[in-house]
PDB file of C-alpha atoms in Angstrom:
ATOM      1  CA  MET A   1     -13.235 -21.377 -21.374  1.00 44.00           C
ATOM      2  CA  LYS A   2     -11.365 -24.248 -19.755  1.00 45.00           C
ATOM      3  CA  ILE A   3      -7.636 -24.863 -19.745  1.00 43.00           C
ATOM      4  CA  HIS A   4      -6.504 -28.338 -18.749  1.00 41.00           C
ATOM      5  CA  ILE A   5      -2.914 -29.008 -17.753  1.00 40.00           C
ATOM      6  CA  GLY A   6      -1.913 -32.657 -17.612  1.00 41.00           C
ATOM      7  CA  GLY A   7       1.205 -34.351 -16.338  1.00 42.00           C
ATOM      8  CA  ASP A   8       2.337 -33.580 -12.828  1.00 44.00           C
ATOM      9  CA  PHE A   9      -0.133 -30.719 -12.406  1.00 41.00           C
ATOM     10  CA  ASP A  10      -3.374 -32.385 -13.504  1.00 44.00           C
ATOM     11  CA  GLN A  11      -5.268 -29.157 -12.877  1.00 48.00           C
ATOM     12  CA  GLU A  12      -8.211 -27.555 -14.594  1.00 49.00           C
ATOM     13  CA  PHE A  13      -8.456 -23.777 -14.932  1.00 47.00           C
ATOM     14  CA  GLU A  14     -11.842 -22.252 -15.633  1.00 51.00           C
ATOM     15  CA  THR A  15     -13.013 -18.686 -16.135  1.00 49.00           C
ATOM     16  CA  HIS A  16     -16.666 -17.951 -15.495  1.00 50.00           C
ATOM     17  CA  ASP A  17     -19.073 -15.262 -14.384  1.00 56.00           C
ATOM     18  CA  GLU A  18     -19.498 -15.046 -10.629  1.00 62.00           C
ATOM     19  CA  LYS A  19     -22.256 -13.600  -8.496  1.00 75.00           C
ATOM     20  CA  VAL A  20     -20.945 -10.704  -6.441  1.00 78.00           C
ATOM     21  CA  GLU A  21     -22.487  -9.762  -3.118  1.00 86.00           C
ATOM     22  CA  SER A  22     -22.175  -6.389  -1.381  1.00 90.00           C
ATOM     23  CA  GLN A  23     -22.468  -5.702   2.330  1.00 93.00           C
ATOM     24  CA  GLU A  24     -22.971  -2.359   4.095  1.00 96.00           C
ATOM     25  CA  ILE A  25     -22.180  -2.454   7.825  1.00 97.00           C
ATOM     26  CA  ASP A  26     -22.335   0.392  10.347  1.00 98.00           C
ATOM     27  CA  LEU A  27     -19.651   0.126  13.031  1.00 98.00           C
ATOM     28  CA  GLU A  28     -19.122   1.411  16.535  1.00 97.00           C
ATOM     29  CA  ASN A  29     -16.291   3.878  17.111  1.00 97.00           C
ATOM     30  CA  PHE A  30     -12.726   2.614  16.805  1.00 98.00           C
ATOM     31  CA  SER A  31      -9.251   4.152  16.959  1.00 98.00           C
ATOM     32  CA  ASN A  32      -7.151   1.240  15.618  1.00 99.00           C
ATOM     33  CA  ILE A  33      -7.408  -0.829  12.441  1.00 99.00           C
ATOM     34  CA  ASP A  34      -6.013  -4.373  12.226  1.00 99.00           C
ATOM     35  CA  VAL A  35      -6.518  -6.120   8.878  1.00 98.00           C
ATOM     36  CA  GLU A  36      -5.202  -9.482   7.694  1.00 97.00           C
ATOM     37  CA  ILE A  37      -6.769 -10.556   4.458  1.00 93.00           C
ATOM     38  CA  ALA A  38      -6.204 -12.489   1.244  1.00 87.00           C
ATOM     39  CA  ALA A  39      -7.402 -11.771  -2.296  1.00 80.00           C
ATOM     40  CA  SER A  40      -9.089  -8.424  -1.583  1.00 91.00           C
ATOM     41  CA  GLY A  41      -8.251  -4.783  -2.037  1.00 95.00           C
ATOM     42  CA  VAL A  42      -8.469  -2.566   1.051  1.00 98.00           C
ATOM     43  CA  SER A  43      -9.373   1.137   1.143  1.00 98.00           C
ATOM     44  CA  VAL A  44      -9.586   3.479   4.131  1.00 99.00           C
ATOM     45  CA  GLN A  45     -11.227   6.833   3.440  1.00 98.00           C
ATOM     46  CA  VAL A  46     -13.040   9.721   5.087  1.00 98.00           C
ATOM     47  CA  GLY A  47     -16.832   9.795   5.214  1.00 97.00           C
ATOM     48  CA  SER A  48     -19.703  10.689   7.500  1.00 94.00           C
ATOM     49  CA  ASP A  49     -19.481   7.804   9.975  1.00 97.00           C
ATOM     50  CA  PHE A  50     -17.700   4.590  10.954  1.00 99.00           C
ATOM     51  CA  HIS A  51     -18.756   2.195   8.216  1.00 98.00           C
ATOM     52  CA  ILE A  52     -17.516  -0.716   6.129  1.00 97.00           C
ATOM     53  CA  SER A  53     -18.490  -1.939   2.658  1.00 96.00           C
ATOM     54  CA  THR A  54     -17.544  -5.328   1.235  1.00 95.00           C
ATOM     55  CA  TYR A  55     -17.659  -6.489  -2.381  1.00 92.00           C
ATOM     56  CA  ASP A  56     -17.004 -10.212  -2.727  1.00 87.00           C
ATOM     57  CA  ILE A  57     -18.369 -13.437  -4.190  1.00 80.00           C
ATOM     58  CA  ASN A  58     -18.341 -14.935  -0.695  1.00 82.00           C
ATOM     59  CA  PRO A  59     -18.703 -12.235   1.982  1.00 82.00           C
ATOM     60  CA  ASP A  60     -19.034 -14.908   4.678  1.00 85.00           C
ATOM     61  CA  ARG A  61     -15.292 -15.545   4.463  1.00 86.00           C
ATOM     62  CA  ILE A  62     -14.706 -12.047   5.877  1.00 92.00           C
ATOM     63  CA  LYS A  63     -14.968 -11.670   9.651  1.00 95.00           C
ATOM     64  CA  ILE A  64     -15.456  -8.120  10.992  1.00 97.00           C
ATOM     65  CA  ARG A  65     -15.594  -7.059  14.642  1.00 97.00           C
ATOM     66  CA  VAL A  66     -14.721  -4.119  16.889  1.00 98.00           C
ATOM     67  CA  VAL A  67     -13.106  -5.044  20.210  1.00 98.00           C
ATOM     68  CA  GLU A  68     -11.747  -2.478  22.671  1.00 97.00           C
ATOM     69  CA  LYS A  69     -11.640   0.327  20.094  1.00 98.00           C
ATOM     70  CA  THR A  70      -9.870  -1.846  17.485  1.00 99.00           C
ATOM     71  CA  LEU A  71     -11.452  -2.823  14.173  1.00 99.00           C
ATOM     72  CA  PHE A  72     -10.393  -6.383  13.328  1.00 99.00           C
ATOM     73  CA  ILE A  73     -10.864  -7.734   9.815  1.00 97.00           C
ATOM     74  CA  ARG A  74      -9.863 -11.292   8.948  1.00 95.00           C
ATOM     75  CA  ALA A  75     -10.537 -13.319   5.822  1.00 86.00           C
ATOM     76  CA  ARG A  76      -9.955 -16.954   5.056  1.00 73.00           C
ATOM     77  CA  LYS A  77      -7.577 -17.680   2.221  1.00 62.00           C
ATOM     78  CA  PRO A  78      -9.167 -19.320  -0.824  1.00 53.00           C
ATOM     79  CA  HIS A  79      -8.425 -23.031  -1.090  1.00 50.00           C
ATOM     80  CA  PHE A  80      -7.894 -24.631  -4.491  1.00 46.00           C
ATOM     81  CA  ASN A  81      -7.727 -28.342  -5.176  1.00 48.00           C
ATOM     82  CA  LYS A  82      -7.611 -29.615  -8.739  1.00 48.00           C
ATOM     83  CA  LYS A  83      -9.869 -26.944 -10.187  1.00 51.00           C
ATOM     84  CA  VAL A  84      -8.628 -23.362 -10.176  1.00 49.00           C
ATOM     85  CA  TYR A  85     -11.013 -20.542 -11.023  1.00 50.00           C
ATOM     86  CA  ILE A  86      -9.697 -17.436 -12.735  1.00 51.00           C
ATOM     87  CA  ARG A  87     -11.703 -14.582 -11.271  1.00 54.00           C
ATOM     88  CA  LYS A  88     -12.989 -11.722 -13.379  1.00 61.00           C
ATOM     89  CA  ILE A  89     -13.874  -9.528 -10.398  1.00 71.00           C
ATOM     90  CA  LYS A  90     -11.667  -7.893  -7.803  1.00 82.00           C
ATOM     91  CA  PRO A  91     -12.987  -8.255  -4.233  1.00 90.00           C
ATOM     92  CA  LYS A  92     -12.693  -5.092  -2.154  1.00 94.00           C
ATOM     93  CA  ILE A  93     -13.212  -3.823   1.379  1.00 96.00           C
ATOM     94  CA  THR A  94     -13.824  -0.106   1.982  1.00 98.00           C
ATOM     95  CA  ILE A  95     -13.482   1.284   5.512  1.00 99.00           C
ATOM     96  CA  THR A  96     -14.960   4.732   6.158  1.00 99.00           C
ATOM     97  CA  ILE A  97     -14.122   6.945   9.140  1.00 99.00           C
ATOM     98  CA  PRO A  98     -15.406  10.431  10.091  1.00 98.00           C
ATOM     99  CA  GLN A  99     -13.265  13.462   9.301  1.00 93.00           C
ATOM    100  CA  ALA A 100     -12.760  14.166  13.015  1.00 93.00           C
ATOM    101  CA  ALA A 101     -11.725  10.598  13.871  1.00 95.00           C
ATOM    102  CA  GLU A 102      -8.329  10.153  15.526  1.00 90.00           C
ATOM    103  CA  LEU A 103      -6.629   6.897  14.573  1.00 98.00           C
ATOM    104  CA  ASN A 104      -3.743   5.515  16.596  1.00 98.00           C
ATOM    105  CA  GLU A 105      -2.401   2.527  14.677  1.00 98.00           C
ATOM    106  CA  VAL A 106      -3.316   1.156  11.263  1.00 99.00           C
ATOM    107  CA  GLN A 107      -1.940  -2.303  10.507  1.00 99.00           C
ATOM    108  CA  ILE A 108      -2.709  -4.038   7.208  1.00 98.00           C
ATOM    109  CA  ILE A 109      -1.445  -7.366   5.862  1.00 97.00           C
ATOM    110  CA  ASP A 110      -2.787  -8.051   2.373  1.00 94.00           C
ATOM    111  CA  PHE A 111      -1.708 -11.121   0.409  1.00 89.00           C
ATOM    112  CA  ALA A 112      -3.129 -10.262  -3.014  1.00 88.00           C
ATOM    113  CA  GLY A 113      -4.794  -6.857  -3.258  1.00 92.00           C
ATOM    114  CA  ASN A 114      -4.100  -3.149  -3.546  1.00 97.00           C
ATOM    115  CA  ILE A 115      -4.243  -0.846  -0.508  1.00 98.00           C
ATOM    116  CA  ASP A 116      -5.515   2.746  -0.717  1.00 98.00           C
ATOM    117  CA  LEU A 117      -5.397   5.192   2.213  1.00 99.00           C
ATOM    118  CA  ALA A 118      -6.711   8.724   1.731  1.00 98.00           C
ATOM    119  CA  GLY A 119      -7.476  11.898   3.643  1.00 98.00           C
ATOM    120  CA  PHE A 120      -6.863  11.203   7.344  1.00 98.00           C
ATOM    121  CA  ASN A 121      -4.287  11.346  10.158  1.00 98.00           C
ATOM    122  CA  MET A 122      -2.884   8.557  12.303  1.00 98.00           C
ATOM    123  CA  GLN A 123      -0.133   7.922  14.814  1.00 98.00           C
ATOM    124  CA  LYS A 124       1.419   4.820  13.244  1.00 99.00           C
ATOM    125  CA  LEU A 125       1.180   2.822  10.011  1.00 99.00           C
ATOM    126  CA  ASP A 126       2.358  -0.751   9.418  1.00 99.00           C
ATOM    127  CA  VAL A 127       1.705  -2.281   5.974  1.00 98.00           C
ATOM    128  CA  ARG A 128       2.779  -5.598   4.449  1.00 98.00           C
ATOM    129  CA  ALA A 129       1.603  -6.276   0.898  1.00 96.00           C
ATOM    130  CA  ASN A 130       2.618  -9.539  -0.760  1.00 93.00           C
ATOM    131  CA  ALA A 131       1.238  -8.966  -4.252  1.00 91.00           C
ATOM    132  CA  GLY A 132      -0.346  -5.527  -4.407  1.00 94.00           C
ATOM    133  CA  SER A 133       0.446  -1.826  -4.490  1.00 97.00           C
ATOM    134  CA  LEU A 134       0.059   0.839  -1.796  1.00 98.00           C
ATOM    135  CA  LYS A 135      -1.305   4.337  -2.436  1.00 99.00           C
ATOM    136  CA  LEU A 136      -1.173   7.131   0.152  1.00 99.00           C
ATOM    137  CA  GLN A 137      -3.088  10.341  -0.599  1.00 99.00           C
ATOM    138  CA  ASP A 138      -3.253  13.338   1.793  1.00 98.00           C
ATOM    139  CA  ILE A 139      -2.047  11.262   4.743  1.00 98.00           C
ATOM    140  CA  MET A 140      -0.328  12.555   7.904  1.00 98.00           C
ATOM    141  CA  ILE A 141       1.451  10.121  10.242  1.00 98.00           C
ATOM    142  CA  GLN A 142       2.635  11.495  13.571  1.00 97.00           C
ATOM    143  CA  ASN A 143       5.111   8.771  14.537  1.00 97.00           C
ATOM    144  CA  LYS A 144       6.411   6.204  12.032  1.00 97.00           C
ATOM    145  CA  ALA A 145       5.305   4.337   8.928  1.00 99.00           C
ATOM    146  CA  GLU A 146       6.727   0.905   8.106  1.00 99.00           C
ATOM    147  CA  MET A 147       5.921  -0.379   4.613  1.00 99.00           C
ATOM    148  CA  VAL A 148       7.017  -3.671   3.022  1.00 98.00           C
ATOM    149  CA  LEU A 149       5.902  -4.522  -0.518  1.00 98.00           C
ATOM    150  CA  ASP A 150       6.979  -7.815  -2.075  1.00 96.00           C
ATOM    151  CA  ALA A 151       5.579  -7.358  -5.580  1.00 93.00           C
ATOM    152  CA  GLY A 152       3.861  -3.984  -5.860  1.00 95.00           C
ATOM    153  CA  SER A 153       4.504  -0.272  -6.234  1.00 98.00           C
ATOM    154  CA  LEU A 154       4.231   2.622  -3.781  1.00 99.00           C
ATOM    155  CA  TYR A 155       2.450   5.881  -4.656  1.00 99.00           C
ATOM    156  CA  ILE A 156       2.686   8.883  -2.298  1.00 99.00           C
ATOM    157  CA  ASN A 157       0.837  12.135  -2.936  1.00 98.00           C
ATOM    158  CA  HIS A 158       0.772  15.125  -0.540  1.00 97.00           C
ATOM    159  CA  CYS A 159       1.756  13.270   2.625  1.00 98.00           C
ATOM    160  CA  LYS A 160       3.657  14.110   5.803  1.00 98.00           C
ATOM    161  CA  MET A 161       5.365  11.306   7.721  1.00 98.00           C
ATOM    162  CA  ASN A 162       8.564   9.659   8.864  1.00 99.00           C
ATOM    163  CA  SER A 163       8.771   6.361   7.022  1.00 99.00           C
ATOM    164  CA  ASN A 164      10.792   3.307   6.109  1.00 99.00           C
ATOM    165  CA  ALA A 165       9.762   1.522   2.896  1.00 99.00           C
ATOM    166  CA  ASN A 166      11.227  -1.685   1.448  1.00 98.00           C
ATOM    167  CA  LEU A 167      10.197  -2.811  -2.038  1.00 98.00           C
ATOM    168  CA  ALA A 168      11.308  -6.099  -3.586  1.00 96.00           C
ATOM    169  CA  ALA A 169       9.987  -5.657  -7.127  1.00 93.00           C
ATOM    170  CA  GLY A 170       8.115  -2.381  -7.504  1.00 95.00           C
ATOM    171  CA  THR A 171       8.579   1.313  -8.203  1.00 98.00           C
ATOM    172  CA  ILE A 172       8.002   4.397  -6.040  1.00 99.00           C
ATOM    173  CA  ARG A 173       6.271   7.555  -7.299  1.00 99.00           C
ATOM    174  CA  VAL A 174       6.193  10.611  -5.015  1.00 99.00           C
ATOM    175  CA  THR A 175       4.521  14.015  -5.309  1.00 97.00           C
ATOM    176  CA  SER A 176       4.980  16.302  -2.282  1.00 96.00           C
ATOM    177  CA  LEU A 177       6.357  14.420   0.723  1.00 98.00           C
ATOM    178  CA  GLN A 178       7.420  15.956   4.035  1.00 98.00           C
ATOM    179  CA  GLY A 179       9.332  14.335   6.885  1.00 98.00           C
ATOM    180  CA  LYS A 180      12.288  11.990   7.199  1.00 98.00           C
ATOM    181  CA  ASN A 181      11.878   9.069   4.825  1.00 99.00           C
ATOM    182  CA  HIS A 182      14.008   6.105   3.775  1.00 99.00           C
ATOM    183  CA  PHE A 183      13.305   4.033   0.643  1.00 99.00           C
ATOM    184  CA  ASN A 184      15.039   0.767  -0.254  1.00 98.00           C
ATOM    185  CA  LEU A 185      14.310  -0.629  -3.726  1.00 98.00           C
ATOM    186  CA  ALA A 186      15.645  -4.014  -4.822  1.00 97.00           C
ATOM    187  CA  ALA A 187      14.424  -4.047  -8.431  1.00 94.00           C
ATOM    188  CA  GLY A 188      12.537  -0.847  -9.161  1.00 95.00           C
ATOM    189  CA  SER A 189      12.952   2.856  -9.821  1.00 98.00           C
ATOM    190  CA  LEU A 190      12.133   5.985  -7.818  1.00 98.00           C
ATOM    191  CA  LYS A 191      10.641   9.128  -9.326  1.00 98.00           C
ATOM    192  CA  MET A 192       9.943  12.150  -7.123  1.00 98.00           C
ATOM    193  CA  ILE A 193       8.803  15.682  -7.886  1.00 96.00           C
ATOM    194  CA  ASP A 194      10.939  18.111  -5.894  1.00 92.00           C
ATOM    195  CA  ASP A 195       8.732  20.357  -3.754  1.00 88.00           C
ATOM    196  CA  GLU A 196       9.836  23.980  -4.054  1.00 85.00           C
ATOM    197  CA  GLU A 197       7.683  25.031  -1.104  1.00 88.00           C
ATOM    198  CA  HIS A 198       9.013  22.338   1.242  1.00 90.00           C
ATOM    199  CA  LYS A 199      12.739  21.900   0.588  1.00 94.00           C
ATOM    200  CA  THR A 200      14.228  18.419   0.963  1.00 97.00           C
ATOM    201  CA  ASP A 201      17.731  17.142   1.713  1.00 98.00           C
ATOM    202  CA  TYR A 202      18.784  14.102  -0.335  1.00 98.00           C
ATOM    203  CA  ASP A 203      21.157  11.179   0.131  1.00 98.00           C
ATOM    204  CA  LEU A 204      20.724   8.885  -2.880  1.00 98.00           C
ATOM    205  CA  PHE A 205      22.485   5.690  -3.991  1.00 98.00           C
ATOM    206  CA  ALA A 206      22.045   3.662  -7.199  1.00 98.00           C
ATOM    207  CA  THR A 207      24.008   0.432  -7.693  1.00 96.00           C
ATOM    208  CA  LEU A 208      23.221  -0.511 -11.311  1.00 94.00           C
ATOM    209  CA  GLY A 209      21.008   2.393 -12.355  1.00 95.00           C
ATOM    210  CA  SER A 210      21.707   6.119 -12.474  1.00 96.00           C
ATOM    211  CA  ILE A 211      20.653   9.159 -10.464  1.00 98.00           C
ATOM    212  CA  TYR A 212      19.102  12.211 -12.147  1.00 98.00           C
ATOM    213  CA  PHE A 213      18.523  15.495 -10.318  1.00 97.00           C
ATOM    214  CA  HIS A 214      16.468  18.130 -12.175  1.00 96.00           C
ATOM    215  CA  GLY A 215      17.446  16.550 -15.490  1.00 95.00           C
ATOM    216  CA  ASN A 216      21.170  16.262 -14.750  1.00 97.00           C
ATOM    217  CA  ARG A 217      22.834  12.873 -14.455  1.00 97.00           C
ATOM    218  CA  MET A 218      24.647  12.649 -11.123  1.00 96.00           C
ATOM    219  CA  GLY A 219      26.221   9.178 -11.283  1.00 91.00           C
ATOM    220  CA  LYS A 220      25.799   6.556  -8.563  1.00 95.00           C
ATOM    221  CA  HIS A 221      25.662   8.766  -5.462  1.00 98.00           C
ATOM    222  CA  PHE A 222      24.083  12.150  -4.894  1.00 98.00           C
ATOM    223  CA  TYR A 223      24.168  14.128  -1.656  1.00 97.00           C
ATOM    224  CA  LYS A 224      22.431  17.451  -1.024  1.00 96.00           C
ATOM    225  CA  HIS A 225      22.235  18.799   2.510  1.00 95.00           C
ATOM    226  CA  GLU A 226      20.968  22.277   3.405  1.00 92.00           C
ATOM    227  CA  GLY A 227      19.650  21.625   6.904  1.00 93.00           C
ATOM    228  CA  SER A 228      16.056  21.016   5.849  1.00 95.00           C
ATOM    229  CA  ALA A 229      13.558  19.343   8.163  1.00 95.00           C
ATOM    230  CA  ASN A 230      12.600  17.109   5.230  1.00 98.00           C
ATOM    231  CA  GLN A 231      15.105  14.385   4.399  1.00 98.00           C
ATOM    232  CA  LEU A 232      15.020  11.565   1.860  1.00 98.00           C
ATOM    233  CA  THR A 233      17.458   8.658   1.799  1.00 99.00           C
ATOM    234  CA  ALA A 234      17.004   6.214  -1.081  1.00 99.00           C
ATOM    235  CA  ILE A 235      18.899   3.121  -2.220  1.00 98.00           C
ATOM    236  CA  SER A 236      18.123   1.434  -5.539  1.00 98.00           C
ATOM    237  CA  SER A 237      19.904  -1.807  -6.402  1.00 96.00           C
ATOM    238  CA  VAL A 238      18.792  -2.098 -10.036  1.00 95.00           C
ATOM    239  CA  GLY A 239      16.590   0.844 -11.080  1.00 95.00           C
ATOM    240  CA  SER A 240      17.218   4.547 -11.501  1.00 97.00           C
ATOM    241  CA  ILE A 241      16.412   7.471  -9.190  1.00 98.00           C
ATOM    242  CA  LYS A 242      14.947  10.660 -10.658  1.00 98.00           C
ATOM    243  CA  ILE A 243      14.255  13.869  -8.731  1.00 98.00           C
ATOM    244  CA  GLN A 244      12.396  16.293 -11.000  1.00 96.00           C
TER     245      GLN A 244
END
């Protein structure tokens, strides 16, 4: 299928089958991760060793190296002239670390892919996603997590951290979160399941939406403080906030 757009654009869009190549690379030990990549999803998970898998139509565009205990991953951005290809596949990079690995800092900048982190501890997290979502599963962060998502959602499940998250056009879904966390949503909603085992203090603001706490509508501002070690501050400019 080809779609031709005339006039000022004069571009041709084409969808077609592409040959995908996979790479399996064993890595030396590292304690930091530094990723800056375009058009690929990124996953970090627990496995048996330090390893990386790539799934891409052009794996040569991805540069991988370990320098002074830091894993660096860089990828060239795709360049389009007058012909734009609509891809049917989703390139992905999977980083595997041993269960006993101790990570200091994880920094990921992803221009057009989802980010999944699962099952490990780290000292610091810094994520910037331009057009993808971020999922955190069974993650513990000792110091601070900074997360900025321009056009994606944030999913948090059984995590412990102190964080600051800013979302321009996505939602936040939380199940079991400990620590002191601040969420700022410009055009999305927040839904969180209240953890009976780990009590949380709340300070919630909604400008155009509403706040619901255990099914009850609380208006534009809700404050609940019982001296808990877990604290959530959330501001939503357009969407609603629901604590279930």
